[in-house]
CSV table of C-alpha atoms in Angstrom, one decimal:
chain,number,residue,atom,x,y,z
T,1,MET,CA,48.7,-7.9,44.9
T,2,ASN,CA,50.2,-6.0,47.8
T,3,ALA,CA,47.5,-3.4,48.3
T,4,ARG,CA,46.6,-2.8,51.9
T,5,VAL,CA,43.1,-1.7,52.7
T,6,VAL,CA,41.6,-0.5,56.0
T,7,VAL,CA,37.9,-1.1,56.0
T,8,VAL,CA,36.1,1.4,58.3
T,9,GLY,CA,32.5,0.6,59.4
T,10,ILE,CA,30.2,3.6,59.5
T,11,GLY,CA,26.7,3.7,60.9
T,12,GLY,CA,23.6,5.7,60.1
T,13,ASP,CA,24.9,8.5,62.4
T,14,GLY,CA,27.8,9.1,59.9
T,15,TRP,CA,31.0,10.9,60.8
T,16,ALA,CA,29.7,11.9,64.2
T,17,GLY,CA,29.4,8.3,65.3
T,18,LEU,CA,33.0,7.3,64.4
T,19,ASP,CA,35.4,6.7,67.3
T,20,GLU,CA,38.9,8.0,67.3
T,21,ALA,CA,40.5,5.0,65.7
T,22,ARG,CA,38.1,5.0,62.7
T,23,ARG,CA,38.4,8.8,62.3
T,24,ARG,CA,42.2,8.6,62.4
T,25,ALA,CA,42.2,5.9,59.6
T,26,VAL,CA,40.1,8.1,57.3
T,27,LEU,CA,42.1,11.3,58.0
T,28,ARG,CA,45.4,9.5,57.2
T,29,ALA,CA,44.1,7.9,54.0
T,30,ASP,CA,45.3,8.9,50.6
T,31,VAL,CA,42.2,7.3,49.0
T,32,VAL,CA,38.7,6.7,50.4
T,33,LEU,CA,36.6,4.1,48.6
T,34,GLY,CA,32.8,3.8,49.2
T,35,GLY,CA,29.3,4.1,47.9
T,36,GLU,CA,28.0,7.6,47.2
T,37,ARG,CA,26.0,7.6,50.5
T,38,HIS,CA,29.1,6.8,52.6
T,39,LEU,CA,31.4,9.2,50.8
T,40,ALA,CA,28.9,12.0,51.4
T,41,MET,CA,29.2,11.4,55.1
T,42,ILE,CA,32.9,12.4,55.1
T,43,PRO,CA,33.5,16.1,56.0
T,44,GLY,CA,34.8,18.4,53.2
T,45,ASP,CA,38.1,19.0,55.0
T,46,VAL,CA,39.2,15.4,54.6
T,47,THR,CA,41.9,15.6,51.9
T,48,ALA,CA,41.8,12.0,50.7
T,49,GLU,CA,40.7,11.3,47.1
T,50,ARG,CA,37.1,10.0,47.1
T,51,VAL,CA,36.5,7.1,44.7
T,52,PRO,CA,33.1,5.3,44.3
T,53,TRP,CA,33.0,1.5,44.0
T,54,PRO,CA,33.3,0.1,40.5
T,55,ARG,CA,30.5,-1.6,38.7
T,56,PRO,CA,30.3,-4.6,38.7
T,57,LEU,CA,32.0,-4.5,42.1
T,58,ARG,CA,33.9,-7.7,42.4
T,59,ASP,CA,35.1,-7.8,38.8
T,60,GLY,CA,36.3,-4.2,39.0
T,61,LEU,CA,38.0,-4.3,42.4
T,62,PRO,CA,41.4,-5.8,41.3
T,63,GLU,CA,42.0,-3.1,38.7
T,64,LEU,CA,40.9,-0.4,41.1
T,65,LEU,CA,43.1,-1.5,43.9
T,66,GLU,CA,46.0,-1.9,41.5
T,67,ARG,CA,45.6,1.7,40.4
T,68,PHE,CA,46.2,2.9,43.9
T,69,ARG,CA,49.0,0.4,44.8
T,70,GLY,CA,51.4,2.0,47.3
T,71,ARG,CA,48.9,4.5,48.5
T,72,SER,CA,47.0,4.4,51.8
T,73,ILE,CA,43.5,3.1,51.1
T,74,VAL,CA,40.4,3.2,53.3
T,75,ALA,CA,37.1,1.5,52.3
T,76,LEU,CA,33.9,2.7,53.9
T,77,ALA,CA,31.3,0.0,54.8
T,78,SER,CA,27.9,-0.1,56.5
T,79,GLY,CA,28.2,-1.1,60.2
T,80,ASP,CA,30.2,-4.3,60.6
T,81,PRO,CA,32.0,-4.8,57.2
T,82,LEU,CA,32.1,-8.6,57.9
T,83,VAL,CA,28.4,-9.0,58.2
T,84,ALA,CA,27.3,-9.4,54.6
T,85,GLY,CA,29.6,-6.5,53.8
T,86,ILE,CA,32.4,-5.3,51.6
T,87,GLY,CA,35.0,-6.6,54.1
T,88,THR,CA,34.4,-10.1,53.1
T,89,THR,CA,34.7,-9.3,49.4
T,90,LEU,CA,38.0,-7.4,49.9
T,91,ILE,CA,39.5,-10.3,51.9
T,92,ASP,CA,38.5,-12.7,49.0
T,93,VAL,CA,40.2,-10.4,46.5
T,94,VAL,CA,43.4,-9.2,48.2
T,95,GLY,CA,43.8,-11.8,51.0
T,96,VAL,CA,43.3,-11.8,54.7
T,97,ASP,CA,46.7,-10.3,55.5
T,98,ALA,CA,46.1,-7.3,53.4
T,99,VAL,CA,42.9,-6.2,55.0
T,100,GLU,CA,42.3,-4.5,58.4
T,101,VAL,CA,38.8,-4.1,59.7
T,102,LEU,CA,37.5,-1.4,62.1
T,103,PRO,CA,33.8,-2.3,62.6
T,104,ALA,CA,30.9,-0.2,63.7
T,105,VAL,CA,27.8,-1.8,65.3
T,106,SER,CA,26.2,-4.0,62.7
T,107,SER,CA,22.7,-3.5,61.4
T,108,VAL,CA,22.0,-7.0,62.7
T,109,ALA,CA,23.0,-6.0,66.2
T,110,LEU,CA,20.9,-2.8,66.0
T,111,ALA,CA,17.9,-4.8,64.7
T,112,ARG,CA,18.1,-7.3,67.5
T,113,ALA,CA,18.4,-4.5,70.0
T,114,ARG,CA,15.3,-2.8,68.6
T,115,MET,CA,13.3,-6.0,68.6
T,116,ARG,CA,14.8,-7.1,72.0
T,117,TRP,CA,15.8,-10.5,70.5
T,118,PRO,CA,18.7,-12.3,72.0
T,119,ALA,CA,21.3,-13.3,69.4
T,120,GLU,CA,20.9,-17.0,70.1
T,121,SER,CA,17.2,-16.8,69.3
T,122,VAL,CA,17.6,-15.4,65.8
T,123,ALA,CA,18.6,-16.7,62.3
T,124,VAL,CA,20.0,-14.2,59.9
T,125,LEU,CA,19.3,-14.5,56.2
T,126,ARG,CA,21.4,-12.8,53.5
T,127,ASP,CA,19.2,-14.0,50.8
T,128,HIS,CA,15.4,-13.9,51.4
T,129,ARG,CA,14.9,-16.6,48.8
T,130,ALA,CA,16.3,-19.0,51.4
T,131,LEU,CA,13.3,-18.3,53.6
T,132,GLY,CA,11.7,-21.7,52.9
T,133,ARG,CA,14.4,-23.5,54.7
T,134,GLU,CA,13.8,-21.6,57.9
T,135,LEU,CA,10.1,-21.6,58.4
T,136,ALA,CA,8.8,-23.0,61.7
T,137,PRO,CA,6.3,-21.8,64.2
T,138,GLY,CA,7.9,-19.3,66.6
T,139,ARG,CA,11.0,-18.9,64.5
T,140,ARG,CA,12.6,-15.4,64.6
T,141,LEU,CA,14.3,-14.3,61.4
T,142,LEU,CA,16.3,-11.2,60.3
T,143,VAL,CA,16.5,-10.7,56.6
T,144,LEU,CA,19.2,-8.4,55.2
T,145,SER,CA,17.0,-7.0,52.4
T,146,ALA,CA,18.3,-6.5,48.9
T,147,ASP,CA,16.2,-3.4,48.2
T,148,ARG,CA,12.8,-1.8,48.9
T,149,HIS,CA,10.9,-4.6,47.2
T,150,THR,CA,12.2,-7.4,49.4
T,151,PRO,CA,9.5,-7.1,52.1
T,152,GLY,CA,6.8,-7.5,49.5
T,153,GLU,CA,8.5,-10.6,48.1
T,154,VAL,CA,9.0,-12.1,51.6
T,155,ALA,CA,5.3,-11.4,52.4
T,156,ALA,CA,4.2,-13.4,49.3
T,157,LEU,CA,6.6,-16.2,50.2
T,158,LEU,CA,5.2,-16.4,53.8
T,159,ASP,CA,1.6,-16.2,52.8
T,160,GLY,CA,2.1,-18.9,50.1
T,161,ALA,CA,3.8,-21.2,52.6
T,162,GLY,CA,0.9,-20.9,55.1
T,163,PHE,CA,2.7,-18.4,57.3
T,164,GLY,CA,0.6,-15.4,56.4
T,165,GLY,CA,0.0,-14.5,60.0
T,166,SER,CA,3.7,-13.9,60.6
T,167,ALA,CA,4.6,-10.5,62.0
T,168,MET,CA,6.8,-8.5,59.7
T,169,THR,CA,8.7,-5.4,61.0
T,170,VAL,CA,10.7,-3.2,58.7
T,171,LEU,CA,13.5,-1.4,60.6
T,172,SER,CA,14.8,1.4,58.4
T,173,ASP,CA,17.8,3.7,58.6
T,174,LEU,CA,19.0,2.0,61.8
T,175,GLY,CA,21.2,4.2,63.9
T,176,GLY,CA,20.5,7.3,61.9
T,177,PRO,CA,18.3,10.4,62.6
T,178,SER,CA,15.5,9.1,60.3
T,179,GLU,CA,15.3,5.7,61.9
T,180,ALA,CA,11.8,4.3,61.7
T,181,ARG,CA,9.8,1.0,61.9
T,182,PHE,CA,6.7,-0.4,60.4
T,183,SER,CA,4.9,-3.6,61.3
T,184,CYS,CA,2.1,-5.7,59.8
T,185,PRO,CA,1.1,-9.3,59.3
T,186,ALA,CA,2.6,-10.8,56.1
T,187,ARG,CA,-0.8,-11.4,54.5
T,188,ASP,CA,-1.7,-7.7,55.0
T,189,TRP,CA,1.4,-6.3,53.2
T,190,ALA,CA,0.1,-4.2,50.4
T,191,VAL,CA,1.2,-5.4,47.0
T,192,ASP,CA,2.3,-1.9,45.9
T,193,HIS,CA,3.9,-0.9,49.2
T,194,GLU,CA,7.6,-0.2,49.0
T,195,ALA,CA,9.9,-0.2,52.1
T,196,PRO,CA,12.6,2.4,52.6
T,197,ALA,CA,15.7,1.6,50.6
T,198,LEU,CA,17.9,0.9,53.7
T,199,HIS,CA,16.3,-1.5,56.1
T,200,VAL,CA,16.4,-4.8,57.9
T,201,LEU,CA,13.3,-7.0,57.9
T,202,ALA,CA,12.4,-8.8,61.2
T,203,ILE,CA,10.0,-11.7,61.1
T,204,GLU,CA,8.2,-13.6,63.8
T,205,CYS,CA,6.9,-16.8,62.2
T,206,VAL,CA,3.3,-17.7,62.9
T,207,ALA,CA,1.9,-20.8,61.2
T,208,ASP,CA,-1.6,-20.7,59.7
T,209,ALA,CA,-3.9,-23.8,59.7
T,210,SER,CA,-2.6,-24.5,56.1
T,211,ALA,CA,1.0,-24.4,57.1
T,212,ARG,CA,3.2,-27.5,56.6
T,213,PRO,CA,6.5,-27.0,58.4
T,214,LEU,CA,9.0,-29.4,57.0
T,215,GLY,CA,11.9,-29.4,59.4
T,216,LEU,CA,15.5,-30.0,58.6
T,217,ALA,CA,15.8,-33.8,59.2
T,218,PRO,CA,16.4,-35.9,56.1
T,219,GLY,CA,13.5,-37.6,54.5
T,220,LEU,CA,11.0,-34.9,53.5
T,221,PRO,CA,7.6,-36.1,52.3
T,222,ASP,CA,7.7,-37.1,48.6
T,223,ASP,CA,5.0,-34.6,47.7
T,224,ALA,CA,7.2,-31.8,48.9
T,225,PHE,CA,8.9,-32.2,45.5
T,226,GLN,CA,7.4,-31.7,42.1
T,227,ASN,CA,8.3,-34.9,40.2
T,228,ASP,CA,7.4,-37.1,37.3
T,229,GLY,CA,8.1,-40.3,39.2
T,230,GLN,CA,11.9,-40.0,39.0
T,231,LEU,CA,12.4,-39.3,42.7
T,232,THR,CA,14.4,-41.0,45.4
T,233,ARG,CA,11.6,-41.9,47.8
T,234,ARG,CA,11.5,-40.6,51.3
T,235,ASP,CA,12.8,-43.7,53.2
T,236,LEU,CA,15.5,-44.4,50.7
T,237,ARG,CA,16.5,-40.7,50.7
T,238,ALA,CA,16.8,-40.6,54.5
T,239,SER,CA,19.0,-43.7,54.4
T,240,ALA,CA,21.2,-42.2,51.6
T,241,LEU,CA,21.6,-38.8,53.4
T,242,SER,CA,22.6,-40.5,56.7
T,243,ARG,CA,25.5,-42.1,54.9
T,244,LEU,CA,26.3,-39.1,52.8
T,245,ALA,CA,26.6,-37.2,56.1
T,246,PRO,CA,26.4,-33.6,55.1
T,247,ALA,CA,28.7,-31.2,57.0
T,248,PRO,CA,29.0,-27.4,56.9
T,249,GLY,CA,30.7,-26.1,53.7
T,250,GLU,CA,30.8,-29.4,51.9
T,251,LEU,CA,29.9,-30.0,48.3
T,252,LEU,CA,27.7,-32.8,47.0
T,253,TRP,CA,27.3,-34.1,43.4
T,254,ASP,CA,23.8,-35.4,42.9
T,255,VAL,CA,24.2,-37.4,39.7
T,256,GLY,CA,21.1,-38.4,37.8
T,257,ALA,CA,19.3,-36.0,40.0
T,258,GLY,CA,15.7,-36.6,38.8
T,259,ALA,CA,13.7,-34.2,41.0
T,260,GLY,CA,16.8,-33.0,42.8
T,261,SER,CA,15.6,-34.3,46.2
T,262,VAL,CA,18.9,-35.5,47.6
T,263,GLY,CA,20.8,-32.4,46.6
T,264,ILE,CA,18.1,-30.2,48.0
T,265,GLU,CA,18.0,-32.0,51.3
T,266,TRP,CA,21.8,-32.0,51.5
T,267,MET,CA,21.7,-28.2,51.2
T,268,ARG,CA,18.9,-27.9,53.8
T,269,ALA,CA,21.1,-29.6,56.3
T,270,HIS,CA,23.2,-26.4,56.8
T,271,PRO,CA,23.2,-23.0,55.1
T,272,SER,CA,26.8,-23.4,53.9
T,273,CYS,CA,26.3,-26.9,52.3
T,274,ARG,CA,26.6,-26.8,48.5
T,275,ALA,CA,25.3,-29.1,45.8
T,276,THR,CA,25.5,-29.6,42.1
T,277,ALA,CA,22.6,-31.6,40.5
T,278,VAL,CA,23.5,-33.3,37.2
T,279,GLU,CA,20.4,-34.2,35.1
T,280,ALA,CA,20.3,-35.2,31.4
T,281,ASN,CA,16.6,-34.4,30.9
T,282,SER,CA,15.8,-30.7,30.3
T,283,GLU,CA,12.3,-30.8,31.8
T,284,ARG,CA,13.6,-32.4,35.0
T,285,ALA,CA,16.5,-30.0,35.2
T,286,ALA,CA,14.0,-27.1,35.1
T,287,ARG,CA,11.9,-28.9,37.7
T,288,ILE,CA,15.0,-29.2,40.0
T,289,ARG,CA,15.4,-25.5,39.9
T,290,ARG,CA,11.8,-24.9,40.9
T,291,ASN,CA,12.0,-27.5,43.7
T,292,ALA,CA,15.2,-25.8,45.0
T,293,ALA,CA,13.6,-22.4,45.0
T,294,ALA,CA,10.4,-23.6,46.8
T,295,LEU,CA,12.4,-25.4,49.5
T,296,GLY,CA,14.7,-22.6,50.4
T,297,VAL,CA,17.9,-23.6,48.6
T,298,PRO,CA,17.9,-21.4,45.5
T,299,SER,CA,21.7,-21.5,45.1
T,300,LEU,CA,21.7,-25.2,44.2
T,301,GLU,CA,23.6,-25.5,40.9
T,302,VAL,CA,21.9,-27.5,38.1
T,303,VAL,CA,24.0,-28.9,35.3
T,304,HIS,CA,22.0,-30.0,32.3
T,305,GLY,CA,24.0,-32.9,30.8
T,306,ARG,CA,24.6,-36.6,30.8
T,307,ALA,CA,27.1,-38.1,33.2
T,308,PRO,CA,29.9,-38.9,33.2
T,309,GLN,CA,30.7,-36.3,30.5
T,310,ALA,CA,28.8,-33.6,32.3
T,311,LEU,CA,31.0,-34.1,35.4
T,312,ASP,CA,34.1,-32.8,33.6
T,313,GLY,CA,35.4,-29.6,35.1
T,314,LEU,CA,33.1,-29.6,38.1
T,315,PRO,CA,34.7,-28.7,41.5
T,316,ARG,CA,35.9,-31.7,43.4
T,317,PRO,CA,33.1,-33.1,45.7
T,318,ASP,CA,33.1,-34.1,49.3
T,319,ALA,CA,30.2,-36.6,48.7
T,320,VAL,CA,28.5,-38.1,45.6
T,321,PHE,CA,25.0,-39.6,45.3
T,322,ILE,CA,24.2,-41.6,42.2
T,323,GLY,CA,20.5,-42.1,41.9
T,324,GLY,CA,20.4,-43.0,38.2
T,325,GLY,CA,22.8,-44.0,35.4
T,326,GLY,CA,24.9,-46.3,37.5
T,327,THR,CA,25.6,-48.5,34.5
T,328,ALA,CA,27.0,-45.7,32.3
T,329,PRO,CA,30.6,-46.8,31.4
T,330,GLY,CA,33.1,-45.3,33.7
T,331,LEU,CA,30.7,-43.3,35.9
T,332,LEU,CA,31.2,-45.1,39.2
T,333,ARG,CA,35.0,-45.0,38.8
T,334,GLN,CA,35.0,-41.3,37.7
T,335,CYS,CA,32.9,-40.3,40.7
T,336,TRP,CA,35.1,-42.3,43.1
T,337,ASP,CA,38.3,-40.8,41.7
T,338,ALA,CA,36.8,-37.3,41.9
T,339,LEU,CA,36.0,-37.6,45.6
T,340,ARG,CA,38.2,-35.9,48.2
T,341,PRO,CA,39.8,-38.2,50.7
T,342,GLY,CA,37.3,-38.9,53.4
T,343,GLY,CA,34.5,-38.3,50.9
T,344,ARG,CA,31.4,-40.5,50.8
T,345,LEU,CA,29.8,-42.1,47.8
T,346,VAL,CA,26.3,-43.6,47.9
T,347,ALA,CA,24.7,-45.3,44.8
T,348,HIS,CA,21.3,-46.9,44.4
T,349,ALA,CA,20.3,-49.7,42.1
T,350,VAL,CA,16.8,-51.0,41.1
T,351,THR,CA,17.8,-53.1,38.1
T,352,LEU,CA,19.9,-56.2,38.1
T,353,GLU,CA,22.3,-54.6,35.7
T,354,THR,CA,23.0,-51.7,38.0
T,355,GLU,CA,23.1,-54.0,41.0
T,356,ARG,CA,25.8,-56.0,39.3
T,357,ALA,CA,27.8,-52.8,38.7
T,358,LEU,CA,27.6,-51.9,42.3
T,359,ILE,CA,28.7,-55.3,43.5
T,360,ASP,CA,31.7,-55.2,41.1
T,361,THR,CA,32.6,-51.7,42.3
T,362,ARG,CA,32.4,-52.7,45.9
T,363,ALA,CA,34.8,-55.6,45.2
T,364,VAL,CA,37.4,-52.9,44.2
T,365,PHE,CA,36.8,-50.1,46.6
T,366,GLY,CA,35.1,-51.7,49.6
T,367,GLY,CA,32.1,-50.2,51.4
T,368,GLU,CA,28.8,-51.7,52.4
T,369,LEU,CA,25.9,-53.1,50.4
T,370,THR,CA,22.4,-52.9,51.8
T,371,ARG,CA,19.2,-54.2,50.2
T,372,ILE,CA,16.3,-52.0,51.3
T,373,GLN,CA,12.7,-53.2,51.0
T,374,VAL,CA,10.0,-50.7,52.1
T,375,GLU,CA,6.3,-51.6,52.5
T,376,HIS,CA,3.4,-49.3,53.1
T,377,ALA,CA,0.0,-50.0,54.5
T,378,ASP,CA,-2.7,-49.9,51.8
T,379,SER,CA,-6.3,-50.9,51.4
T,380,ILE,CA,-7.2,-54.4,50.3
T,381,GLY,CA,-11.0,-54.1,49.9
T,382,ARG,CA,-12.4,-53.5,53.3
T,383,PHE,CA,-9.1,-54.4,55.0
T,384,THR,CA,-5.6,-53.1,55.2
T,385,GLY,CA,-2.4,-54.9,54.0
T,386,TRP,CA,1.2,-54.3,53.1
T,387,ALA,CA,2.0,-53.0,49.6
T,388,PRO,CA,5.7,-53.6,48.9
T,389,ALA,CA,7.8,-51.1,46.9
T,390,ARG,CA,10.5,-52.2,44.6
T,391,ALA,CA,13.6,-53.3,46.5
T,392,VAL,CA,16.7,-51.1,46.1
T,393,VAL,CA,20.3,-52.1,46.6
T,394,GLN,CA,22.4,-49.3,48.2
T,395,TRP,CA,26.2,-49.2,48.0
T,396,ALA,CA,27.9,-46.8,50.4
T,397,ALA,CA,31.6,-46.3,50.8
T,398,VAL,CA,34.1,-43.8,52.3
T,399,LYS,CA,37.2,-42.9,50.4
T,400,PRO,CA,40.2,-43.5,52.6
T,401,PHE,CA,42.9,-41.0,53.4
T,402,VAL,CA,46.3,-41.7,51.8
T,403,ALA,CA,49.1,-41.9,54.4
T,404,ALA,CA,51.7,-39.2,54.1
T,405,ALA,CA,54.4,-41.8,53.5
T,406,ASP,CA,52.5,-43.4,50.6
T,407,THR,CA,52.0,-40.0,49.0
T,408,SER,CA,55.7,-39.1,49.2
T,409,GLU,CA,56.8,-42.4,47.7
T,410,THR,CA,54.5,-42.3,44.7
T,411,GLY,CA,54.3,-38.6,44.2
T,412,GLU,CA,50.5,-39.0,43.8
T,413,SER,CA,47.5,-38.1,45.9
T,414,SER,CA,44.0,-39.3,45.8
């Protein structure tokens, strides 16, 4: 697609707030795309054809842009088009070289200015359902609200997590003539109160006595997860995640996910980390979704199916954790083959049969074997002694990169 689009950021002050470069882009356009609110901001003497966004937006964009191929197109966006805006979507659809961006001041920048919050002191959330990952005493958050109901949903999340004393400030119509703000503690937000449609929500986190901040380090308490006993326990989970080594943007397969704890903690390591949890049991699959939502990673993908068949067609992973089902024929090999070069695979074994499978697989692919025995202090009558948990064998390996010379000779890649 060769369509070229100039994306013009426009603030709450509308046409009057556009600088010369952005005005010139609109005045020269043959077609102006935008939402009804943005299109209404353009003066009547602008001759360009005004076209509202298609619905659904992403699915309808290719056909819309194709219709205006060869014509000068301007797309109007709120503030900075690359801050949770249409600019990002257009780049995905038509490519980075076909899009020019002329930003205005973003709503995030305006909200920080109104709150007097330095940029380095604030986390910005595009999805308020990810709030559970960010909660900590003194944490400052800006939520790009979906609609007028978002503050009420956020207030309920905060209160339920023991952060009901957190200060919530609704900053509405930023930069426009009707700009306003409203503040109250989360626990005092009226259930039927609706915020203005256009707003950013600022939160200063205050922990109540019942709060239980979880942090981002691997190894959350076991009772942070709903489970039926099929759970990778805290110490083992921390060990596995240290070897899985989550990095921004990477994808994990959590195979035989149980309660989903490893995939959830992988995603909590960084907002851009992705995970797919594969679980054969339908009740557990539903439980994984609940755990992911409660712990602030609602976008975790859950595949209900039995591995290795359920792995077919999944995007290639950067890391794989196998917490169950290691004896399934072909599973270890399929996971290894699917890994990207440099990818990490960690598998746990409790039974002798699975342990043997890991030993045999290590003989082929290398890696390290570790036998982990954890003991916890427990009561023995009036005294205290050590209660051992079942030992677990862990295989961890890194898939090597194939040298360029080897790839060219064989015509294959790993």
